[in-house]
CSV table of C-alpha atoms and ligand atoms in Angstrom, one decimal:
chain,number,residue,atom,x,y,z
A,29,MET,CA,1.8,58.9,75.3
A,30,LYS,CA,3.4,55.6,74.3
A,31,GLY,CA,7.1,56.6,74.8
A,32,LYS,CA,9.0,57.5,77.9
A,33,VAL,CA,11.5,60.1,79.1
A,34,GLU,CA,14.6,59.6,81.2
A,35,ALA,CA,17.1,62.1,82.4
A,36,ILE,CA,20.7,62.0,83.3
A,37,ILE,CA,21.9,64.9,85.3
A,38,GLY,CA,24.9,66.0,87.4
A,39,THR,CA,24.5,66.0,91.2
A,40,GLN,CA,27.7,67.9,92.1
A,41,TRP,CA,29.6,70.8,90.5
A,42,GLY,CA,29.7,69.4,87.0
A,43,ASP,CA,32.3,67.0,85.4
A,44,GLU,CA,30.8,64.0,87.2
A,45,GLY,CA,31.0,61.9,84.0
A,46,LYS,CA,27.6,62.7,82.5
A,47,GLY,CA,29.0,62.3,79.0
A,48,ARG,CA,30.2,58.7,79.6
A,49,VAL,CA,27.0,57.7,81.4
A,50,VAL,CA,24.8,59.1,78.5
A,51,ASP,CA,27.0,57.2,76.1
A,52,ALA,CA,26.5,54.0,78.1
A,53,VAL,CA,22.7,54.4,77.8
A,54,ALA,CA,22.4,56.0,74.4
A,55,SER,CA,22.4,52.6,72.5
A,56,ARG,CA,19.0,51.7,74.1
A,57,VAL,CA,17.3,55.1,73.6
A,58,ASP,CA,16.1,56.8,70.5
A,59,VAL,CA,16.5,60.5,71.1
A,60,VAL,CA,19.1,62.3,73.2
A,61,VAL,CA,18.4,66.0,74.1
A,62,ARG,CA,20.8,68.6,75.6
A,63,TYR,CA,18.5,71.0,77.5
A,64,GLN,CA,20.5,73.8,79.1
A,65,GLY,CA,23.9,75.4,79.3
A,66,GLY,CA,26.1,75.8,76.3
A,67,ALA,CA,29.7,75.4,75.2
A,68,ASN,CA,30.7,75.8,78.9
A,69,ALA,CA,30.0,72.1,79.1
A,70,GLY,CA,32.7,69.5,78.2
A,71,HIS,CA,31.3,65.9,78.1
A,72,THR,CA,34.0,63.3,77.5
A,73,VAL,CA,33.2,60.0,75.8
A,74,MET,CA,36.0,57.4,75.3
A,75,ALA,CA,34.9,54.9,72.7
A,76,GLU,CA,36.3,53.1,69.7
A,77,GLY,CA,39.9,53.9,70.8
A,78,GLU,CA,39.2,57.7,70.7
A,79,THR,CA,38.4,60.5,73.0
A,80,TYR,CA,35.5,62.8,72.1
A,81,ILE,CA,34.7,66.0,74.0
A,82,PHE,CA,31.2,67.2,73.4
A,83,HIS,CA,30.5,70.8,74.2
A,84,LEU,CA,27.2,71.4,72.5
A,85,LEU,CA,26.4,68.2,70.7
A,86,PRO,CA,24.5,65.6,72.8
A,87,SER,CA,26.7,62.7,73.9
A,88,GLY,CA,24.6,60.3,71.7
A,89,MET,CA,26.1,61.5,68.4
A,90,LEU,CA,28.2,58.4,67.9
A,91,TYR,CA,25.2,56.1,67.5
A,92,PRO,CA,23.6,55.5,64.1
A,93,GLY,CA,19.8,55.7,63.9
A,94,LYS,CA,19.4,58.1,66.9
A,95,THR,CA,18.2,61.6,66.9
A,96,CYS,CA,20.2,64.2,68.9
A,97,VAL,CA,18.4,67.4,69.8
A,98,ILE,CA,19.9,70.7,71.0
A,99,GLY,CA,16.9,71.9,73.1
A,100,ASN,CA,15.4,75.3,73.3
A,101,GLY,CA,17.0,75.8,76.8
A,102,VAL,CA,20.6,75.6,75.4
A,103,VAL,CA,22.5,78.7,74.4
A,104,VAL,CA,24.2,77.9,71.2
A,105,ASP,CA,27.5,79.3,70.0
A,106,PRO,CA,27.1,78.5,66.3
A,107,GLN,CA,30.8,78.7,65.5
A,108,GLN,CA,31.6,76.2,68.1
A,109,LEU,CA,28.7,73.9,67.0
A,110,ILE,CA,29.9,74.0,63.4
A,111,GLU,CA,33.4,73.2,64.4
A,112,GLU,CA,32.3,70.3,66.6
A,113,PHE,CA,30.0,68.9,64.0
A,114,GLU,CA,32.5,69.2,61.2
A,115,GLY,CA,35.1,67.5,63.5
A,116,LEU,CA,32.8,64.5,63.8
A,117,GLN,CA,32.0,64.6,60.0
A,118,GLU,CA,35.7,64.5,59.1
A,119,LYS,CA,36.0,61.2,61.1
A,120,GLY,CA,32.7,59.9,59.7
A,121,LYS,CA,31.3,59.8,63.2
A,122,ASP,CA,28.3,62.1,62.8
A,123,ARG,CA,26.1,59.1,62.9
A,124,ALA,CA,23.0,60.5,64.6
A,125,ARG,CA,20.5,62.9,63.1
A,126,LEU,CA,21.0,66.4,64.5
A,127,VAL,CA,18.2,68.8,65.2
A,128,VAL,CA,18.9,72.3,66.6
A,129,SER,CA,15.8,73.9,68.2
A,130,GLY,CA,15.0,77.1,66.3
A,131,ASN,CA,14.0,78.7,69.6
A,132,ALA,CA,17.4,78.1,71.3
A,133,HIS,CA,19.3,81.3,71.8
A,134,VAL,CA,22.5,82.3,70.0
A,135,VAL,CA,25.7,83.1,71.8
A,136,MET,CA,27.1,86.1,69.9
A,137,PRO,CA,30.7,87.3,69.9
A,138,TYR,CA,29.8,90.2,72.2
A,139,HIS,CA,28.4,87.8,74.8
A,140,LYS,CA,31.9,86.3,75.1
A,141,VAL,CA,33.5,89.7,75.4
A,142,LEU,CA,31.0,90.8,78.0
A,143,ASP,CA,31.6,87.6,80.0
A,144,GLY,CA,35.2,88.5,80.4
A,145,MET,CA,34.4,92.2,81.2
A,146,GLU,CA,31.9,91.1,83.8
A,147,GLU,CA,34.5,89.0,85.5
A,148,ARG,CA,37.0,91.8,85.4
A,149,PHE,CA,34.4,94.1,86.9
A,150,ARG,CA,33.7,91.7,89.7
A,151,GLY,CA,37.4,91.5,90.7
A,152,MET,CA,38.8,89.3,93.4
A,153,GLY,CA,36.3,88.1,95.9
A,154,HIS,CA,33.3,88.3,93.5
A,155,ARG,CA,34.8,86.7,90.4
A,156,ILE,CA,33.0,83.5,89.5
A,157,GLY,CA,35.7,81.9,87.4
A,158,THR,CA,33.4,81.4,84.4
A,159,THR,CA,34.4,79.5,81.3
A,160,ARG,CA,34.1,82.8,79.3
A,161,ARG,CA,31.9,81.1,76.8
A,162,GLY,CA,29.4,84.0,77.0
A,163,ILE,CA,26.9,81.9,78.9
A,164,GLY,CA,25.8,84.5,81.5
A,165,PRO,CA,25.4,87.4,79.1
A,166,CYS,CA,23.5,85.3,76.5
A,167,TYR,CA,21.0,84.1,79.1
A,168,MET,CA,20.7,87.7,80.4
A,169,ASP,CA,19.6,88.8,76.9
A,170,LYS,CA,17.2,85.9,76.6
A,171,VAL,CA,15.5,86.7,79.9
A,172,SER,CA,15.6,90.5,79.0
A,173,ARG,CA,13.8,89.7,75.8
A,174,ARG,CA,16.3,91.1,73.4
A,175,GLY,CA,18.0,87.8,72.5
A,176,ILE,CA,18.5,86.3,69.0
A,177,ARG,CA,17.3,82.8,68.4
A,178,MET,CA,18.7,80.1,66.1
A,179,GLU,CA,15.7,80.5,63.7
A,180,ASP,CA,16.5,84.2,63.3
A,181,LEU,CA,19.8,83.2,61.6
A,182,LEU,CA,17.6,82.0,58.7
A,183,GLU,CA,15.8,85.3,58.1
A,184,PRO,CA,18.2,88.1,56.9
A,185,ASP,CA,15.8,90.9,57.6
A,186,ILE,CA,14.7,89.8,61.0
A,187,LEU,CA,18.3,89.1,61.9
A,188,ARG,CA,19.3,92.6,60.8
A,189,GLU,CA,16.7,94.2,63.0
A,190,LYS,CA,17.3,92.1,66.1
A,191,LEU,CA,21.1,92.2,65.8
A,192,THR,CA,21.0,96.0,65.4
A,193,PHE,CA,19.0,96.3,68.6
A,194,ASN,CA,21.0,93.8,70.6
A,195,LEU,CA,24.3,95.0,69.4
A,196,GLU,CA,23.5,98.6,70.1
A,197,TYR,CA,22.7,97.7,73.7
A,198,SER,CA,25.8,95.5,74.1
A,199,ASN,CA,28.0,98.2,72.6
A,200,LEU,CA,26.7,100.7,75.1
A,201,LEU,CA,27.7,98.3,77.9
A,202,LEU,CA,31.1,97.7,76.3
A,203,THR,CA,31.9,101.4,75.7
A,204,ARG,CA,30.1,103.3,78.5
A,205,ILE,CA,30.5,100.8,81.4
A,206,TYR,CA,33.6,98.8,80.5
A,207,GLU,CA,35.4,101.5,78.5
A,208,GLU,CA,36.2,99.0,75.7
A,209,SER,CA,35.9,99.4,71.9
A,210,PRO,CA,32.5,98.6,70.3
A,211,LEU,CA,32.1,95.6,68.0
A,212,SER,CA,31.2,96.2,64.4
A,213,PHE,CA,27.7,95.3,63.1
A,214,GLY,CA,28.9,94.2,59.6
A,215,ASP,CA,31.3,91.6,60.8
A,216,ILE,CA,28.9,89.9,63.1
A,217,TYR,CA,26.0,90.1,60.7
A,218,ASP,CA,28.0,88.5,57.9
A,219,LYS,CA,29.2,85.8,60.3
A,220,ALA,CA,25.7,85.1,61.6
A,221,LEU,CA,24.3,84.8,58.1
A,222,ALA,CA,27.0,82.3,57.2
A,223,TRP,CA,26.2,80.3,60.4
A,224,GLY,CA,22.6,80.3,59.4
A,225,LYS,CA,23.4,79.0,55.9
A,226,LYS,CA,25.5,76.1,57.3
A,227,LEU,CA,23.1,75.1,60.0
A,228,ALA,CA,19.9,75.6,58.1
A,229,PRO,CA,19.4,71.8,57.4
A,230,TYR,CA,19.5,71.1,61.1
A,231,ILE,CA,17.4,73.9,62.5
A,232,GLY,CA,14.0,72.6,63.4
A,233,ASP,CA,11.2,72.3,65.9
A,234,GLY,CA,12.8,70.5,68.9
A,235,PRO,CA,9.7,70.0,71.0
A,236,LEU,CA,7.8,68.7,68.0
A,237,VAL,CA,10.5,66.2,67.1
A,238,ILE,CA,10.5,65.0,70.7
A,239,HIS,CA,6.7,64.7,70.9
A,240,ARG,CA,6.6,62.7,67.6
A,241,ALA,CA,9.2,60.3,69.0
A,242,LEU,CA,7.1,59.9,72.2
A,243,GLU,CA,3.9,59.3,70.2
A,244,ALA,CA,5.8,56.6,68.3
A,245,GLY,CA,6.6,54.9,71.5
A,246,GLU,CA,10.3,55.9,71.6
A,247,THR,CA,12.5,56.7,74.5
A,248,VAL,CA,13.9,60.2,75.0
A,249,LEU,CA,16.9,60.8,77.1
A,250,LEU,CA,17.5,64.3,78.6
A,251,GLU,CA,21.2,65.1,79.1
A,252,GLY,CA,22.0,67.7,81.7
A,253,ALA,CA,25.0,69.9,81.6
A,254,GLN,CA,26.9,71.3,84.7
A,255,GLY,CA,25.4,70.0,87.9
A,256,THR,CA,22.9,70.6,90.7
A,257,LEU,CA,25.4,72.6,92.8
A,258,LEU,CA,25.9,74.9,89.8
A,259,ASP,CA,22.2,75.4,89.2
A,260,VAL,CA,21.1,79.0,89.3
A,261,ASP,CA,18.4,78.3,91.9
A,262,HIS,CA,19.5,75.2,93.8
A,263,GLY,CA,23.3,75.6,93.7
A,264,THR,CA,25.9,77.6,95.6
A,265,TYR,CA,24.6,81.0,94.4
A,266,PRO,CA,26.2,83.3,93.2
A,267,PHE,CA,29.0,80.9,92.3
A,268,VAL,CA,26.8,79.0,89.8
A,269,THR,CA,26.1,79.0,86.1
A,270,SER,CA,23.1,80.9,84.6
A,271,SER,CA,20.7,78.0,83.9
A,272,ASN,CA,18.7,75.3,85.6
A,273,ALA,CA,20.9,72.2,85.5
A,274,VAL,CA,18.5,70.2,87.7
A,275,GLY,CA,16.2,67.7,86.2
A,276,GLY,CA,13.3,70.2,86.2
A,277,GLY,CA,15.3,72.3,83.7
A,278,GLY,CA,14.9,69.3,81.4
A,279,CYS,CA,11.2,70.0,81.0
A,280,THR,CA,11.5,73.7,80.2
A,281,GLY,CA,14.7,73.3,78.2
A,282,SER,CA,13.3,70.7,75.9
A,283,GLY,CA,9.5,71.0,75.9
A,284,VAL,CA,8.7,67.8,77.8
A,285,GLY,CA,5.9,67.6,80.4
A,286,PRO,CA,7.1,66.9,84.0
A,287,VAL,CA,4.9,63.8,84.5
A,288,TRP,CA,6.5,62.1,81.5
A,289,ILE,CA,9.9,61.7,83.1
A,290,SER,CA,10.0,58.2,84.6
A,291,ARG,CA,13.7,58.0,85.5
A,292,MET,CA,16.0,60.6,87.0
A,293,THR,CA,19.6,59.4,87.2
A,294,GLY,CA,22.1,61.5,89.1
A,295,VAL,CA,25.7,61.2,88.0
A,296,THR,CA,27.9,61.4,91.0
A,297,LYS,CA,31.7,61.2,91.2
A,298,ALA,CA,33.0,58.9,94.0
A,299,TYR,CA,34.7,62.1,95.3
A,300,CYS,CA,34.1,65.8,94.6
A,301,THR,CA,35.6,68.3,92.2
A,302,ARG,CA,34.9,71.9,91.4
A,303,VAL,CA,36.3,74.3,88.7
A,304,GLY,CA,36.1,78.0,89.3
A,305,ALA,CA,35.4,79.9,92.5
A,306,GLY,CA,32.9,79.3,95.3
A,307,PRO,CA,32.5,77.3,98.5
A,308,PHE,CA,33.6,73.6,98.6
A,309,PRO,CA,33.3,72.3,102.1
A,310,THR,CA,35.1,69.0,101.5
A,311,GLU,CA,37.9,70.4,99.5
A,312,ALA,CA,41.2,68.5,100.2
A,313,LYS,CA,44.0,71.0,99.8
A,314,GLY,CA,47.5,69.7,99.8
A,315,GLU,CA,48.7,66.2,99.0
A,316,ALA,CA,45.4,64.3,99.1
A,317,GLY,CA,43.8,66.7,96.7
A,318,ASP,CA,46.8,66.6,94.4
A,319,ARG,CA,46.7,62.8,94.4
A,320,LEU,CA,43.0,62.8,93.4
A,321,ARG,CA,43.7,65.4,90.7
A,322,GLU,CA,46.6,63.4,89.2
A,323,ARG,CA,44.9,60.0,89.4
A,324,GLY,CA,41.6,61.2,88.2
A,325,GLY,CA,43.0,63.4,85.5
A,326,GLU,CA,41.1,66.3,87.0
A,327,TYR,CA,41.7,69.1,84.5
A,328,GLY,CA,38.8,70.9,82.8
A,329,ALA,CA,37.5,69.4,79.5
A,330,THR,CA,36.6,72.9,78.3
A,331,THR,CA,39.2,75.2,79.7
A,332,GLY,CA,42.0,72.9,80.8
A,333,ARG,CA,42.0,74.5,84.3
A,334,PRO,CA,43.0,72.2,87.2
A,335,ARG,CA,39.9,71.1,89.1
A,336,ARG,CA,39.8,71.6,92.8
A,337,CYS,CA,39.4,68.1,94.4
A,338,GLY,CA,38.0,66.8,97.7
A,339,TRP,CA,35.9,64.1,99.4
A,340,LEU,CA,32.4,62.9,98.7
A,341,ASP,CA,29.9,65.1,100.4
A,342,LEU,CA,26.7,63.3,101.3
A,343,VAL,CA,25.0,66.4,102.7
A,344,ALA,CA,25.2,68.0,99.3
A,345,LEU,CA,24.3,64.7,97.6
A,346,LYS,CA,21.2,64.3,99.6
A,347,HIS,CA,20.2,67.9,98.6
A,348,SER,CA,20.6,66.8,95.0
A,349,VAL,CA,18.5,63.7,95.6
A,350,ARG,CA,15.7,66.0,96.9
A,351,VAL,CA,15.7,68.8,94.3
A,352,ASN,CA,16.0,66.4,91.4
A,353,GLY,CA,13.8,63.5,92.7
A,354,LEU,CA,16.6,61.1,91.9
A,355,THR,CA,15.5,57.5,91.2
A,356,GLY,CA,19.1,56.2,90.7
A,357,ILE,CA,22.7,57.2,91.2
A,358,ALA,CA,25.4,56.6,88.6
A,359,LEU,CA,28.6,56.5,90.6
A,360,THR,CA,31.7,57.3,88.5
A,361,LYS,CA,35.4,57.1,89.0
A,362,LEU,CA,35.4,54.6,91.8
A,363,ASP,CA,38.7,53.3,90.4
A,364,VAL,CA,40.4,56.6,91.2
A,365,LEU,CA,40.0,55.9,94.9
A,366,SER,CA,42.0,52.7,94.7
A,367,GLY,CA,45.2,53.0,96.8
A,368,GLU,CA,43.8,55.6,99.2
A,369,LYS,CA,44.4,54.2,102.8
A,370,ILE,CA,41.4,56.1,104.3
A,371,LEU,CA,38.4,57.4,102.5
A,372,PRO,CA,36.6,60.3,104.3
A,373,VAL,CA,33.0,60.7,103.5
A,374,CYS,CA,31.2,63.9,104.7
A,375,VAL,CA,28.0,62.8,106.6
A,376,ALA,CA,27.1,66.2,108.2
A,377,TYR,CA,28.4,69.7,108.6
A,378,SER,CA,29.4,71.4,111.8
A,379,HIS,CA,28.1,75.0,111.8
A,380,GLU,CA,28.7,77.3,114.7
A,381,GLY,CA,29.1,74.3,116.9
A,382,GLN,CA,25.8,72.7,115.8
A,383,ARG,CA,25.5,69.5,113.7
A,384,GLU,CA,23.8,70.4,110.4
A,385,GLU,CA,22.5,67.7,108.2
A,386,ASN,CA,20.7,69.8,105.6
A,387,PHE,CA,22.5,71.6,102.8
A,388,ARG,CA,22.0,75.3,102.2
A,389,GLY,CA,23.4,76.8,99.1
A,390,GLY,CA,24.0,80.2,100.7
A,391,TYR,CA,27.6,81.4,100.6
A,392,SER,CA,27.7,82.6,104.2
A,393,PHE,CA,26.6,79.2,105.5
A,394,LEU,CA,28.8,77.1,103.3
A,395,GLU,CA,31.9,79.2,103.9
A,396,ASN,CA,31.5,78.6,107.7
A,397,VAL,CA,30.9,74.9,107.9
A,398,LYS,CA,33.3,72.1,108.7
A,399,PRO,CA,32.7,68.7,107.3
A,400,VAL,CA,32.0,65.9,109.8
A,401,TYR,CA,33.6,62.8,108.2
A,402,HIS,CA,32.9,59.1,108.5
A,403,GLU,CA,36.2,57.3,107.6
A,404,PHE,CA,36.2,54.2,105.5
A,405,PRO,CA,39.1,51.9,105.0
A,406,GLY,CA,40.3,52.0,101.4
A,407,TRP,CA,41.4,49.2,99.0
A,408,ASP,CA,44.6,48.6,97.1
A,409,ALA,CA,43.4,46.4,94.2
A,410,ASP,CA,43.1,47.8,90.7
A,411,ILE,CA,39.3,47.6,90.0
A,412,SER,CA,39.4,49.0,86.5
A,413,LEU,CA,38.6,45.5,85.0
A,414,CYS,CA,35.8,44.7,87.4
A,415,ASN,CA,32.6,44.2,85.5
A,416,THR,CA,30.4,42.8,88.3
A,417,TRP,CA,29.5,43.9,91.8
A,418,GLU,CA,30.9,40.7,93.2
A,419,ALA,CA,34.3,41.4,91.6
A,420,LEU,CA,34.7,44.6,93.6
A,421,PRO,CA,36.8,44.4,96.8
A,422,GLU,CA,34.6,44.3,99.9
A,423,GLU,CA,35.8,47.8,101.0
A,424,ALA,CA,34.6,49.2,97.7
A,425,ARG,CA,31.2,47.5,98.1
A,426,LYS,CA,30.9,48.9,101.6
A,427,TYR,CA,31.7,52.4,100.3
A,428,VAL,CA,29.0,52.2,97.6
A,429,SER,CA,26.4,50.5,99.9
A,430,PHE,CA,26.9,53.4,102.5
A,431,ILE,CA,26.0,55.9,99.8
A,432,GLU,CA,22.8,53.9,99.0
A,433,GLU,CA,21.9,53.7,102.7
A,434,GLU,CA,22.5,57.3,103.4
A,435,THR,CA,20.7,58.7,100.3
A,436,GLY,CA,18.0,56.0,100.1
A,437,VAL,CA,18.7,55.9,96.3
A,438,PRO,CA,20.1,52.8,94.5
A,439,VAL,CA,23.4,53.0,92.8
A,440,VAL,CA,22.4,51.8,89.3
A,441,PHE,CA,25.8,52.2,87.5
A,442,ILE,CA,29.4,52.2,88.7
A,443,GLY,CA,32.2,53.6,86.6
A,444,VAL,CA,35.6,51.8,87.1
A,445,GLY,CA,37.5,53.5,84.3
A,446,ALA,CA,36.8,56.1,81.5
A,447,LYS,CA,36.4,53.6,78.6
A,448,ARG,CA,33.0,52.6,77.4
A,449,ASP,CA,33.1,49.1,78.8
A,450,GLN,CA,34.7,49.9,82.1
A,451,MET,CA,31.5,49.9,84.1
A,452,ILE,CA,29.2,47.8,86.3
A,453,ARG,CA,25.6,48.0,85.3
A,454,ARG,CA,23.1,47.6,88.1
A,455,GLY,CA,19.9,48.5,86.3
A,456,LEU,CA,20.6,51.5,84.3
B,523,GDP,P1,30.9,65.5,82.3
B,523,GDP,O1,31.1,67.0,82.1
B,523,GDP,O2,30.0,65.2,83.5
B,523,GDP,O3,30.5,64.7,81.1
B,523,GDP,O4,32.4,65.0,82.8
B,523,GDP,P2,33.8,65.3,82.1
B,523,GDP,O5,33.9,64.6,80.8
B,523,GDP,O6,34.0,66.8,82.1
B,523,GDP,O7,34.8,64.7,83.2
B,523,GDP,C1,34.8,63.4,83.5
B,523,GDP,C2,36.2,62.8,83.3
B,523,GDP,O8,36.2,61.5,83.9
B,523,GDP,C3,36.4,62.5,81.8
B,523,GDP,O9,37.8,62.6,81.6
B,523,GDP,C4,36.0,61.0,81.7
B,523,GDP,O10,36.6,60.4,80.6
B,523,GDP,C5,36.4,60.5,83.0
B,523,GDP,N1,35.6,59.4,83.5
B,523,GDP,C6,34.3,59.2,83.5
B,523,GDP,N2,33.9,58.1,84.2
B,523,GDP,C7,35.1,57.6,84.7
B,523,GDP,C8,35.4,56.4,85.5
B,523,GDP,O11,34.5,55.7,86.0
B,523,GDP,N3,36.7,56.2,85.8
B,523,GDP,C9,37.7,57.0,85.4
B,523,GDP,N4,38.9,56.8,85.7
B,523,GDP,N5,37.4,58.1,84.6
B,523,GDP,C10,36.1,58.4,84.3
B,524,IMO,P1,29.9,70.1,82.4
B,524,IMO,O1,28.6,70.0,81.7
B,524,IMO,C1,32.2,72.1,85.6
B,524,IMO,C2,31.4,76.4,86.1
B,524,IMO,C3,32.5,77.4,85.8
B,524,IMO,C4,32.2,78.5,86.8
B,524,IMO,C5,30.7,78.5,86.8
B,524,IMO,C6,30.1,79.5,85.9
B,524,IMO,O2,31.1,69.7,81.7
B,524,IMO,O3,29.8,69.4,83.8
B,524,IMO,P2,29.8,79.7,83.3
B,524,IMO,O4,30.8,79.7,82.2
B,524,IMO,O5,28.8,78.6,83.2
B,524,IMO,O6,29.1,81.1,83.4
B,524,IMO,O7,30.6,79.5,84.6
B,524,IMO,O8,30.3,77.2,86.4
B,524,IMO,N1,31.1,75.5,85.0
B,524,IMO,C7,31.4,74.2,85.0
B,524,IMO,N2,32.1,73.4,85.9
B,524,IMO,N3,31.6,71.5,84.5
B,524,IMO,C8,30.9,72.3,83.7
B,524,IMO,O9,30.1,71.7,82.7
B,524,IMO,C9,30.7,73.6,83.9
B,524,IMO,N4,30.1,74.6,83.2
B,524,IMO,C10,30.3,75.7,83.9
B,524,IMO,O10,33.8,76.8,86.0
B,524,IMO,O11,32.6,78.1,88.1
B,525,MG,MG1,32.7,68.4,81.9
């Protein structure tokens, strides 16, 4: 194979700045592939004086001459996809070629209703705080082998048969378990046919498109959604999403062989945030957390919910380094820390009086750990115009170097502001 594959993934609980890092790299790659998740994602790109939030479209859409693939591992809400794509078209910014994998699964209206019902059923204590985008129920149908795929939207008879079966099952859940009204077949079938008509020009063979690009010597970039700590296997289960957000998910979710991935870049916020429920050992409740939220604009790009904020957690980051095989870290939002007098960084957990250096996703463990902090002196200077390593204050360089020393992974990119050029490149 002449081409190569790189991946950009989240190392924390999502919202690390994957969209902006993908945007920074997209100009030098040929194909950008979203490989898992769905419209639960919100990837922000600030470029050309505008703010774009990508939910389903890959963050390379603004570049002419590129191909953007929605991989088979994604669960696609066609209505959302059409709106997002038309939004770009209206602005004349749909510059890349779009391919939607025919074997990606469709998020149906009943998946979104069931997502809400499931949360209601869970009640306080078990509620995950999902984005209610139907992600969990759609992946459930996929794995249970009763799902509907994008290519089915193009075949009225097949769609009728599959939808009848899938809706019958979903309506049983809605009426018998959740005591809600059933949804009507006719409305959904008509909608689904209309989606198919609109999206027909884009539905194709994702893996084949990627293979052809690789054979032609092109570079393929896999764009992860969510983050490692939200991964269904490696995250803080059960407070996770329903897909494999880790780099390995990039293989199954796009049809790329594992040995082809030559670079695995983990996007890491210079502090931590989390939306929704679940353990967060370094959470800073009170004033410090509020400061980070306001300065960092930490409100969900998809749901607008305030994000929980806290300090950088190296125990969790080292776990991400391991389960992804990171070759580089893209550190974002370093500028948000400017003005903090003291910067605590979690270097270990204290668990039942013992020092614990290894992360365990289990709820009972994480709820009972106390972070052991190493405190760094902060810096006052505004760093949002720094474009070189040397231009950063010494305290900021020490903070970054400590991350490299502790993780053993080079920091290959530093974000010092949200705009496209507010970054320091160190090899990415
Ligand atoms: P994603 O889901 O990982 O793509 O991240 P989000 O877009 O949900 O959230 C990241 C937020 O941080 C967005 O509002 C970005 O515009 C912003 N952002 C990204 N990198 C930086 C940075 O280096 N500095 C600042 N101040 N903001 C950034
Ligand atoms: P990006 O790609 C942050 C969280 C939800 C909830 C949990 C499960 O922008 O980083 P789901 O709707 O997936 O069933 O919700 O996962 N979550 C995210 N948090 N960023 C995201 O995506 C997220 N996608 C899901 O808040 O806690
Ligand atoms: Mg986001």
